[in-house]
C-alpha positions as CSV (number, residue, x, y, z in Angstrom):
1,X,111.2,84.6,75.7
2,X,112.5,86.9,78.4
3,X,110.5,85.4,81.5
4,X,108.1,87.7,83.9
5,X,110.7,88.6,86.8
6,X,113.7,89.9,84.5
7,X,111.1,91.8,82.4
8,X,109.6,93.5,85.5
9,X,113.0,94.3,86.9
10,X,114.2,95.7,83.5
11,X,111.5,97.9,83.3
12,X,110.8,99.2,87.3
13,X,114.6,99.1,87.7
14,X,114.8,102.6,86.1
15,X,110.8,103.5,85.5
16,X,111.9,107.5,84.7
17,X,114.2,106.1,81.8
18,X,111.4,103.3,80.7
19,X,108.8,106.0,80.7
20,X,111.1,108.6,78.7
21,X,111.9,106.4,75.9
22,X,108.1,105.6,76.0
23,X,107.1,108.8,75.5
24,X,109.9,109.2,73.0
25,X,107.9,107.1,70.3
26,X,106.4,109.4,67.3
27,X,102.9,107.8,67.6
28,X,102.5,108.2,71.3
29,X,104.4,112.0,71.3
30,X,102.2,113.0,68.6
31,X,98.9,112.0,70.5
32,X,100.4,113.4,73.6
33,X,101.2,117.0,72.1
34,X,97.6,116.9,70.3
35,X,96.3,116.4,73.9
36,X,98.1,119.1,75.3
37,X,97.6,121.5,72.7
38,X,93.8,121.6,72.6
39,X,92.0,120.2,76.0
40,X,92.1,123.8,77.1
41,X,89.6,124.3,74.7
42,X,87.1,121.9,76.5
43,X,84.6,123.5,78.6
44,X,81.9,120.9,78.7
45,X,81.0,117.3,78.6
46,X,80.1,117.4,74.8
47,X,83.1,119.3,73.8
48,X,85.8,116.5,75.3
49,X,83.0,113.6,73.8
50,X,82.9,115.4,70.1
51,X,86.7,115.3,69.8
52,X,87.7,111.8,69.0
53,X,91.3,112.2,69.7
54,X,90.8,114.0,72.9
55,X,88.3,111.4,74.2
56,X,90.3,108.3,73.2
57,X,92.9,109.7,74.6
58,X,91.7,110.6,78.3
59,X,89.7,107.2,78.2
60,X,92.8,105.2,77.5
61,X,94.8,107.2,80.3
62,X,92.3,105.8,82.8
63,X,92.3,102.6,81.6
64,X,88.9,102.4,79.6
65,X,89.8,102.4,76.2
66,X,87.6,99.3,76.2
67,X,84.5,101.6,77.2
68,X,85.1,104.4,74.6
69,X,82.5,103.1,72.8
70,X,79.7,103.2,75.4
71,X,79.6,107.0,74.8
72,X,76.0,107.2,77.0
73,X,77.2,105.3,79.7
74,X,80.6,107.5,80.0
75,X,78.2,110.8,79.6
76,X,76.5,109.8,82.5
77,X,79.8,109.3,84.3
78,X,80.8,112.6,83.4
79,X,77.5,114.3,84.0
80,X,76.8,113.1,87.1
81,X,80.5,113.7,88.2
82,X,81.9,112.4,91.9
83,X,80.9,115.0,94.2
84,X,78.2,112.8,95.4
85,X,78.1,109.7,97.0
86,X,74.8,108.7,95.4
87,X,76.6,109.8,91.6
88,X,76.8,107.1,89.0
89,X,80.2,106.9,88.9
90,X,80.5,106.0,92.9
91,X,77.7,103.6,92.4
92,X,79.9,101.7,90.1
93,X,82.5,98.6,91.2
94,X,85.3,100.3,89.8
95,X,87.4,103.0,91.1
96,X,88.7,104.4,87.3
97,X,85.4,105.9,86.7
98,X,85.2,107.5,89.9
99,X,88.6,109.2,88.9
100,X,87.6,109.9,85.1
101,X,84.9,111.9,86.4
102,X,87.1,113.9,88.9
103,X,89.7,114.4,86.5
104,X,86.9,115.9,83.8
105,X,85.1,117.5,86.4
106,X,83.2,120.4,84.5
107,X,81.9,122.0,87.7
108,X,83.4,125.1,88.9
109,X,81.8,124.5,92.7
110,X,80.4,122.2,95.4
111,X,77.9,123.8,97.6
112,X,75.8,123.3,100.8
113,X,73.4,125.7,103.0
114,X,72.1,125.2,106.5
115,X,68.3,124.7,107.4
116,X,66.4,126.6,109.5
117,X,65.4,125.4,113.2
118,X,62.1,123.0,113.1
119,X,60.8,124.4,116.1
120,X,61.2,127.8,118.7
121,X,64.3,127.0,120.7
122,X,66.0,124.5,118.5
123,X,68.9,125.3,116.5
124,X,69.3,125.3,113.2
125,X,71.2,122.9,110.8
126,X,74.8,123.2,109.5
127,X,76.0,123.6,106.0
128,X,78.3,120.5,104.8
129,X,80.1,119.1,102.5
130,X,81.7,115.9,103.0
131,X,83.6,114.0,100.3
132,X,82.4,111.1,98.5
133,X,85.6,108.9,99.2
134,X,88.1,108.4,101.7
135,X,91.4,109.7,101.4
136,X,94.2,107.4,100.9
137,X,96.5,106.6,103.5
138,X,98.9,108.6,103.0
139,X,98.9,111.7,99.8
140,X,102.1,112.4,97.9
141,X,102.3,116.3,98.4
142,X,106.5,116.6,97.6
143,X,107.7,118.3,94.9
144,X,105.5,120.2,92.6
145,X,102.6,118.1,93.6
146,X,99.3,120.7,94.9
147,X,96.2,121.1,96.2
148,X,94.3,124.3,95.9
149,X,90.5,125.3,96.0
150,X,88.7,128.0,97.6
151,X,85.9,127.5,100.6
152,X,83.7,130.4,100.8
153,X,80.4,131.1,103.6
154,X,77.8,133.2,103.6
155,X,77.7,134.5,107.0
156,X,74.1,136.4,106.6
157,X,72.4,138.0,103.7
158,X,74.9,140.9,103.2
159,X,78.3,138.8,104.4
160,X,80.2,136.4,102.2
161,X,84.2,135.2,103.4
162,X,86.5,133.0,101.4
163,X,89.6,131.6,101.9
164,X,92.0,129.7,99.6
165,X,93.5,127.2,100.7
166,X,97.2,125.7,99.5
167,X,98.6,121.9,100.2
168,X,102.0,121.4,98.9
169,X,105.6,120.9,100.4
170,X,105.9,124.5,101.4
171,X,102.4,125.0,103.4
172,X,102.9,121.6,105.3
173,X,106.2,122.4,106.3
174,X,106.0,121.7,110.0
175,X,102.5,120.7,109.9
176,X,103.2,116.9,108.3
177,X,106.3,114.5,109.2
178,X,106.9,113.5,105.7
179,X,105.3,115.8,102.6
180,X,105.7,112.8,100.4
181,X,103.3,110.6,102.9
182,X,100.8,113.2,104.3
183,X,98.1,111.6,106.4
184,X,94.2,113.0,106.2
185,X,94.9,113.9,109.7
186,X,97.9,116.3,109.0
187,X,95.5,117.4,105.8
188,X,92.9,118.5,108.1
189,X,95.5,119.7,110.4
190,X,96.8,122.3,107.6
191,X,93.5,123.3,106.0
192,X,92.4,124.4,109.9
193,X,95.8,125.9,110.2
194,X,95.2,128.4,107.2
195,X,91.8,128.7,107.6
196,X,92.4,130.3,111.1
197,X,95.6,132.3,109.8
198,X,92.5,134.0,107.4
199,X,91.9,136.3,110.4
200,X,88.6,137.8,112.1
201,X,86.6,139.7,110.2
202,X,86.8,143.4,111.1
203,X,90.2,143.0,113.2
204,X,93.0,141.7,111.0
205,X,91.6,143.5,107.8
206,X,91.7,139.7,106.2
207,X,89.0,137.4,105.1
208,X,87.9,136.5,108.4
209,X,86.9,133.0,108.5
210,X,88.7,132.0,111.2
211,X,85.8,130.2,113.7
212,X,83.2,130.1,111.0
213,X,84.3,126.8,109.0
214,X,86.0,124.0,110.2
215,X,87.2,120.4,108.8
216,X,87.9,117.0,109.9
217,X,88.2,113.6,109.0
218,X,85.3,112.1,109.5
219,X,84.4,108.1,110.3
220,X,84.7,107.0,107.1
221,X,88.4,108.4,106.2
222,X,86.9,111.5,104.1
223,X,87.4,114.7,104.8
224,X,84.5,117.1,106.0
225,X,84.0,121.0,105.8
226,X,81.0,122.4,108.0
227,X,79.9,125.9,109.3
228,X,80.2,126.9,113.2
229,X,79.2,129.4,115.2
230,X,81.4,132.0,116.4
231,X,81.4,135.2,118.7
232,X,83.6,138.0,118.8
233,X,84.1,141.2,121.5
234,X,85.4,143.2,118.1
235,X,88.8,145.0,118.0
236,X,88.7,146.4,121.5
237,X,87.7,143.1,123.2
238,X,85.0,144.6,125.1
239,X,81.5,144.2,125.2
240,X,79.7,146.8,123.0
241,X,81.2,149.4,120.6
242,X,80.6,149.8,117.1
243,X,82.7,149.7,113.8
244,X,85.5,147.6,114.2
245,X,84.5,147.3,118.3
246,X,81.0,146.0,117.5
247,X,80.6,142.9,118.9
248,X,79.8,140.0,116.7
249,X,77.4,136.7,116.8
250,X,77.7,134.3,113.7
251,X,75.5,131.1,114.3
252,X,76.1,127.7,113.0
253,X,73.5,126.5,111.3
254,X,70.0,127.7,109.1
255,X,69.3,128.5,105.4
256,X,71.4,132.2,106.0
257,X,74.8,130.1,106.4
258,X,76.1,128.3,103.1
259,X,79.2,126.7,102.3
260,X,81.0,126.1,98.9
261,X,84.5,124.6,97.7
262,X,85.1,125.7,94.5
263,X,88.5,125.1,92.0
264,X,91.2,127.5,91.8
265,X,94.4,127.5,89.8
266,X,97.6,125.9,90.9
267,X,100.4,128.3,91.8
268,X,102.5,127.8,88.8
269,X,102.4,126.0,85.3
270,X,104.6,123.3,86.8
271,X,102.2,122.0,89.3
272,X,100.7,118.5,89.6
273,X,97.1,118.5,90.8
274,X,96.5,116.6,93.5
275,X,93.1,115.2,94.6
276,X,92.3,115.5,98.2
277,X,89.2,113.5,97.9
278,X,86.3,116.0,98.2
279,X,85.6,115.6,94.5
280,X,86.3,119.2,93.6
281,X,89.2,118.9,91.5
282,X,90.5,121.3,89.2
283,X,89.4,121.0,85.4
284,X,91.2,118.8,83.0
285,X,93.3,121.7,81.5
286,X,94.8,122.4,85.0
287,X,95.8,118.5,85.3
288,X,96.5,117.9,81.8
289,X,99.9,116.5,82.9
290,X,98.5,114.2,85.4
291,X,96.6,113.0,82.2
292,X,99.0,112.8,79.8
293,X,101.6,111.1,82.5
294,X,99.0,108.2,83.2
295,X,98.3,107.7,79.2
296,X,102.4,107.5,79.3
297,X,101.8,104.4,82.0
298,X,99.1,103.0,80.5
299,X,101.0,103.0,77.4
300,X,104.3,101.0,79.1
301,X,101.8,98.9,80.8
302,X,100.1,97.8,77.5
303,X,102.9,97.1,75.7
304,X,104.5,94.9,77.9
305,X,101.5,93.2,78.2
306,X,101.8,92.0,75.0
307,X,104.4,89.8,75.2
308,X,103.6,88.9,78.8
309,X,100.0,89.0,81.1
310,X,102.5,88.8,84.0
311,X,104.8,91.8,83.6
312,X,101.8,94.0,82.8
313,X,100.1,92.6,85.8
314,X,103.0,93.3,88.0
315,X,103.4,96.8,86.9
316,X,99.8,97.9,87.4
317,X,99.9,96.3,90.7
318,X,103.1,98.5,91.8
319,X,101.4,101.3,90.5
320,X,98.3,101.0,92.1
321,X,99.4,99.5,95.5
322,X,100.1,102.6,97.6
323,X,96.3,103.4,97.3
324,X,94.9,100.1,98.3
325,X,93.9,100.7,102.2
326,X,91.9,97.0,102.6
327,X,91.6,94.0,101.2
328,X,88.2,95.3,99.4
329,X,90.2,97.1,97.4
330,X,91.7,94.4,96.3
331,X,88.7,92.4,95.6
332,X,87.1,95.0,93.6
333,X,89.6,95.4,90.9
334,X,89.7,92.0,89.1
335,X,94.0,92.8,87.9
336,X,94.8,93.4,91.7
337,X,92.9,90.2,92.7
338,X,94.5,88.0,90.4
339,X,97.6,88.9,91.5
340,X,96.9,88.8,95.0
341,X,95.2,85.2,94.2
342,X,98.5,84.4,92.4
343,X,100.6,84.8,95.5
344,X,98.4,83.3,97.8
345,X,97.9,80.1,95.7
346,X,94.4,80.4,95.0
347,X,92.9,79.9,91.1
348,X,93.3,83.3,89.2
349,X,89.4,82.9,89.1
350,X,88.4,82.3,92.3
351,X,86.1,85.1,93.5
352,X,83.6,85.5,96.4
353,X,80.1,85.1,95.6
354,X,78.3,85.4,99.1
355,X,78.6,87.9,101.6
356,X,80.2,85.2,103.7
357,X,82.3,84.1,101.0
358,X,84.1,87.5,100.7
359,X,84.1,88.2,104.6
360,X,86.2,84.7,104.4
361,X,88.0,86.1,101.3
362,X,88.7,89.3,102.8
363,X,90.2,87.6,106.3
364,X,92.0,85.1,104.2
365,X,93.6,88.1,102.2
366,X,95.0,90.4,105.1
367,X,96.3,87.2,106.9
368,X,98.5,86.2,104.2
369,X,99.2,89.8,102.5
370,X,100.7,92.6,104.5
371,X,98.7,95.7,102.7
372,X,100.2,98.4,105.1
373,X,104.0,97.5,103.9
374,X,103.0,98.8,100.7
375,X,103.3,102.4,101.8
376,X,107.4,101.3,101.7
377,X,108.8,101.0,97.9
378,X,111.4,98.4,99.0
379,X,108.6,96.0,100.4
380,X,106.1,96.6,97.6
381,X,109.2,96.0,94.8
382,X,109.8,92.7,97.2
383,X,106.5,91.3,97.0
384,X,105.7,92.1,93.3
385,X,108.7,90.6,92.3
386,X,107.7,87.4,94.3
387,X,104.4,87.3,92.3
388,X,106.4,87.7,88.9
389,X,108.6,85.0,90.3
390,X,105.5,82.7,91.2
391,X,103.5,84.0,87.7
392,X,107.0,82.8,85.9
393,X,106.4,79.1,87.6
394,X,103.0,79.0,86.8
395,X,103.0,80.0,83.2
396,X,106.4,80.5,81.9
397,X,108.1,76.9,82.4
398,X,110.8,77.7,79.8
399,X,112.5,80.2,81.8
400,X,114.1,78.2,84.6
401,X,111.5,79.2,87.0
402,X,113.1,77.2,90.2
403,X,116.1,79.6,89.5
404,X,113.7,82.5,89.4
405,X,112.0,81.2,92.9
406,X,114.9,82.0,94.7
407,X,116.2,84.9,92.9
């Protein structure tokens, strides 16, 4: 039997080739072809769940195959979506359900309205939309990766303006230091730049959302959008005037101000949809490649786990680690916790039963594991190899663990 470290290195050394070999297997290829040919016909939750092949494929892609039988549970996940912090998926202590709800989002838009003043002399409340989850420390928007959505705001009873936001390697050039590692602040800056470029109503002839909507990153690390107040002296830049020269005042709040964000198609068929965190991911047909890639990776990890659980844990950790923001993310995932416990030297079943115990575990993991280093592929690979070597020493006594630990 090949030891864990060697098996992991054989797969990870050329992951693209490993995935390509897996994709060529007849059974897997047939299921993927069926998904790609039929997912475009799915428009509702019922459509997805009534086609067992599509539904089973989708569940496995997100590591939820053990929950395929729980249709009432999963229907609730899909029906409530992930656009609200109070939704069923967001209340579950497992981010796989949030990812699944976002991938199979059948709602066209998320929207909000401002509020009227509560008393004379008071300002009305702004319309705002806040993401249900924080952005990752960095987001890969290189190559064919892309996020695209439309922001629309009702200015008054008769005027609605919109702008389409496109985030990809081209639009982020000059705004992000590394398009493969775009920070939340860089994403917000790029969106604000495109809002500003939409121009002023009645002056540039464009959509005119500049100054009327802004985006930022909140204290939780999530994107938020809100309506803002705006004044313009018109095209002539002088007080008074009519037509294009007319002065314009737009209030930030009140029921007349609304804000919505809705899905639009990607700029090309080769594009891969990236969710930027505010719960308005594209529909399942637009993100088909994202799902098939996830299914393929899950299949590869599952096959590796048949021979050696340690290899599956290593591959899983390598895939998930770049999205880990803190020790809490590790503790919230049993597989990630098992890897961390193994490296730190704790029992595999070691947990945190109380809030104090949880706090101690967070401090321990944070002191023993350099979580920010997982953003660097070489350091992440070294950590996973360390886990694999320790796993060999503890579980595969026939694989010369002493040598493995020093390899």
